[in-house]
């Protein structure tokens, strides 16, 4: 590893936990969904002749990203609940 690539590796290792968090996924998905909905509403108000466009894809992508993040958060909550139950069982 060269000295120049060392700073990049350190930067990536610090950013990775935030970039992979379900909260960031949810926020990004919600933001993309809002942008897509904004474009759809703008398209509907300006033009009577509506057509499929990139903003519809943004809505789908944002929805899928947000739902995936919600599922990740629910799985994490389930693991915490199971772990607490195991700790309580062991303590008895």
XYZ file of N, CA and C in Angstrom:
276
model
N 0.853 -1.161 0.000
C 0.000 0.000 0.000
C 0.905 1.232 0.000
N 0.620 2.133 -0.880
C 1.418 3.347 -0.948
C 0.917 4.364 0.059
N 1.714 5.363 0.275
C 1.338 6.405 1.232
C 0.096 7.164 0.755
N -0.019 7.360 -0.563
C -1.161 8.091 -1.098
C -2.459 7.323 -0.898
N -2.441 6.018 -1.049
C -3.671 5.250 -0.902
C -4.018 5.011 0.561
N -3.065 5.217 1.470
C -3.320 5.006 2.891
C -4.371 5.946 3.446
N -4.325 7.214 3.047
C -5.325 8.166 3.545
C -6.713 7.813 3.030
N -6.770 7.292 1.788
C -8.061 6.925 1.213
C -8.671 5.736 1.949
N -7.842 4.765 2.288
C -8.313 3.591 3.026
C -8.815 4.004 4.405
N -8.076 4.884 5.073
C -8.502 5.366 6.398
C -9.815 6.137 6.299
N -9.934 6.968 5.267
C -11.174 7.728 5.069
C -12.351 6.790 4.829
N -12.163 5.794 3.972
C -13.232 4.835 3.681
C -13.615 4.031 4.919
N -12.633 3.664 5.726
C -12.945 2.885 6.927
C -13.718 3.725 7.946
N -13.528 5.035 7.928
C -14.288 5.890 8.839
C -15.685 6.187 8.321
N -15.837 6.254 7.017
C -17.130 6.579 6.420
C -18.032 5.352 6.323
N -17.458 4.169 6.175
C -18.223 2.943 5.920
C -19.353 2.691 6.918
N -19.142 2.816 8.235
C -20.259 2.547 9.149
C -21.450 3.480 8.933
N -21.179 4.723 8.575
C -22.278 5.671 8.334
C -22.960 5.392 6.998
N -22.169 5.072 5.998
C -22.722 4.829 4.667
C -23.557 3.558 4.619
N -23.250 2.594 5.484
C -23.972 1.322 5.476
C -25.109 1.275 6.484
N -25.370 2.368 7.163
C -26.405 2.336 8.199
C -27.799 2.424 7.579
N -28.763 1.720 8.167
C -30.136 1.762 7.659
C -30.750 3.160 7.746
N -30.327 3.948 8.720
C -30.875 5.292 8.851
C -30.496 6.159 7.648
N -29.261 6.029 7.180
C -28.828 6.786 6.003
C -29.576 6.286 4.771
N -29.729 4.965 4.647
C -30.490 4.414 3.520
C -31.913 4.945 3.522
N -32.529 4.968 4.693
C -33.904 5.444 4.788
C -33.988 6.921 4.412
N -33.073 7.723 4.926
C -33.087 9.156 4.625
C -32.868 9.405 3.132
N -31.930 8.691 2.534
C -31.680 8.860 1.101
C -32.869 8.396 0.271
N -33.461 7.270 0.650
C -34.632 6.780 -0.071
C -35.793 7.747 0.032
N -36.007 8.283 1.233
C -37.090 9.245 1.418
C -36.834 10.519 0.620
N -35.588 10.975 0.600
C -35.262 12.185 -0.157
C -35.484 11.974 -1.655
N -35.031 10.833 -2.167
C -35.215 10.542 -3.591
C -36.699 10.417 -3.917
N -37.470 9.795 -3.017
C -38.903 9.646 -3.231
C -39.597 11.011 -3.249
N -39.214 11.896 -2.357
C -39.811 13.235 -2.305
C -39.475 14.017 -3.574
N -38.240 13.906 -4.036
C -37.857 14.590 -5.275
C -38.678 14.066 -6.447
N -38.837 12.748 -6.525
C -39.641 12.162 -7.598
C -41.085 12.590 -7.525
N -41.658 12.584 -6.315
C -43.052 13.025 -6.166
C -43.206 14.492 -6.528
N -42.220 15.303 -6.175
C -42.254 16.718 -6.527
C -42.283 16.902 -8.042
N -41.463 16.133 -8.741
C -41.431 16.217 -10.195
C -42.737 15.728 -10.819
N -43.317 14.674 -10.263
C -44.589 14.165 -10.783
C -45.686 15.207 -10.598
N -45.757 15.797 -9.405
C -46.769 16.827 -9.162
C -46.562 18.031 -10.067
N -45.321 18.424 -10.265
C -45.015 19.534 -11.159
C -45.450 19.195 -12.578
N -45.209 17.958 -13.002
C -45.586 17.506 -14.342
C -47.102 17.491 -14.497
N -47.812 17.047 -13.459
C -49.276 16.991 -13.539
C -49.903 18.378 -13.566
N -49.340 19.311 -12.821
C -49.908 20.656 -12.771
C -49.635 21.450 -14.039
N -48.510 21.225 -14.669
C -48.149 21.983 -15.864
C -48.759 21.367 -17.114
N -48.706 20.081 -17.216
C -49.092 19.406 -18.449
C -50.247 18.438 -18.190
N -51.242 18.495 -19.058
C -52.350 17.544 -18.976
C -51.910 16.207 -19.584
N -51.052 16.272 -20.576
C -50.542 15.075 -21.242
C -49.354 14.530 -20.444
N -49.645 13.655 -19.477
C -48.560 13.122 -18.650
C -47.944 11.903 -19.332
N -46.692 11.685 -19.057
C -45.954 10.577 -19.643
C -44.983 10.026 -18.613
N -44.531 8.817 -18.862
C -43.547 8.220 -17.963
C -42.207 8.912 -18.146
N -41.598 9.241 -17.044
C -40.309 9.929 -17.109
C -39.378 9.437 -16.027
N -38.238 10.089 -15.927
C -37.224 9.684 -14.962
C -37.710 9.851 -13.533
N -38.638 10.780 -13.325
C -39.117 11.008 -11.965
C -39.920 9.821 -11.434
N -40.560 9.078 -12.319
C -41.265 7.875 -11.874
C -40.256 6.828 -11.386
N -39.135 6.744 -12.059
C -38.073 5.842 -11.617
C -37.506 6.245 -10.271
N -37.420 7.567 -10.032
C -36.946 8.044 -8.730
C -37.896 7.622 -7.618
N -39.182 7.676 -7.882
C -40.156 7.272 -6.871
C -39.992 5.788 -6.543
N -39.856 4.972 -7.562
C -39.688 3.530 -7.344
C -38.382 3.254 -6.602
N -37.291 3.869 -7.046
C -35.993 3.653 -6.401
C -36.019 4.125 -4.953
N -36.601 5.288 -4.703
C -36.689 5.805 -3.339
C -37.535 4.917 -2.450
N -38.634 4.411 -2.988
C -39.501 3.523 -2.208
C -38.782 2.238 -1.835
N -38.111 1.639 -2.802
C -37.401 0.385 -2.547
C -36.273 0.599 -1.542
N -35.528 1.691 -1.686
C -34.431 1.978 -0.766
C -34.955 2.191 0.649
N -36.040 2.946 0.780
C -36.611 3.193 2.100
C -37.144 1.917 2.728
N -37.825 1.099 1.952
C -38.359 -0.155 2.484
C -37.241 -1.102 2.905
N -36.168 -1.146 2.130
C -35.030 -1.986 2.494
C -34.424 -1.517 3.816
N -34.347 -0.206 3.996
C -33.797 0.337 5.235
C -34.702 0.020 6.422
N -36.010 0.113 6.226
C -36.950 -0.213 7.304
C -36.806 -1.683 7.692
N -36.665 -2.557 6.702
C -36.476 -3.980 6.995
C -35.182 -4.216 7.771
N -34.108 -3.524 7.390
C -32.846 -3.654 8.131
C -33.013 -3.207 9.576
N -33.739 -2.098 9.791
C -33.958 -1.611 11.156
C -34.807 -2.586 11.965
N -35.814 -3.184 11.330
C -36.655 -4.162 12.029
C -35.860 -5.416 12.385
N -34.987 -5.860 11.475
C -34.145 -7.016 11.781
C -33.218 -6.716 12.952
N -32.672 -5.516 12.984
C -31.814 -5.123 14.094
C -32.575 -5.093 15.405
N -33.796 -4.554 15.367
C -34.617 -4.514 16.578
C -34.956 -5.927 17.045
N -35.227 -6.817 16.090
C -35.535 -8.208 16.440
C -34.332 -8.874 17.107
N -33.132 -8.619 16.603
C -31.934 -9.202 17.196
C -31.716 -8.682 18.616
N -32.008 -7.402 18.833
C -31.869 -6.835 20.175
C -32.865 -7.480 21.128
N -34.098 -7.672 20.683
C -35.129 -8.282 21.527
C -34.758 -9.720 21.866
N -34.283 -10.466 20.875
C -33.879 -11.853 21.108
C -32.696 -11.899 22.073
N -31.739 -11.006 21.885
C -30.568 -10.979 22.773
C -30.983 -10.640 24.203
N -31.901 -9.702 24.388
C -32.372 -9.366 25.732
C -33.079 -10.559 26.368
N -33.857 -11.284 25.565
C -34.537 -12.469 26.082
C -33.548 -13.536 26.516
N -32.470 -13.711 25.751
C -31.462 -14.701 26.118
C -30.745 -14.277 27.399
N -30.444 -13.007 27.544
C -29.782 -12.524 28.749
C -30.687 -12.724 29.958
N -31.972 -12.434 29.812
C -32.901 -12.629 30.927
C -33.022 -14.097 31.291
N -33.000 -14.994 30.269
C -33.087 -16.430 30.533
C -31.851 -16.915 31.269
N -30.695 -16.416 30.887
C -29.446 -16.828 31.526
C -29.391 -16.335 32.959
N -29.892 -15.130 33.194
C -29.864 -14.557 34.555
C -30.789 -15.259 35.522
N -31.775 -15.988 35.051
C -32.749 -16.659 35.938
C -32.146 -17.842 36.580
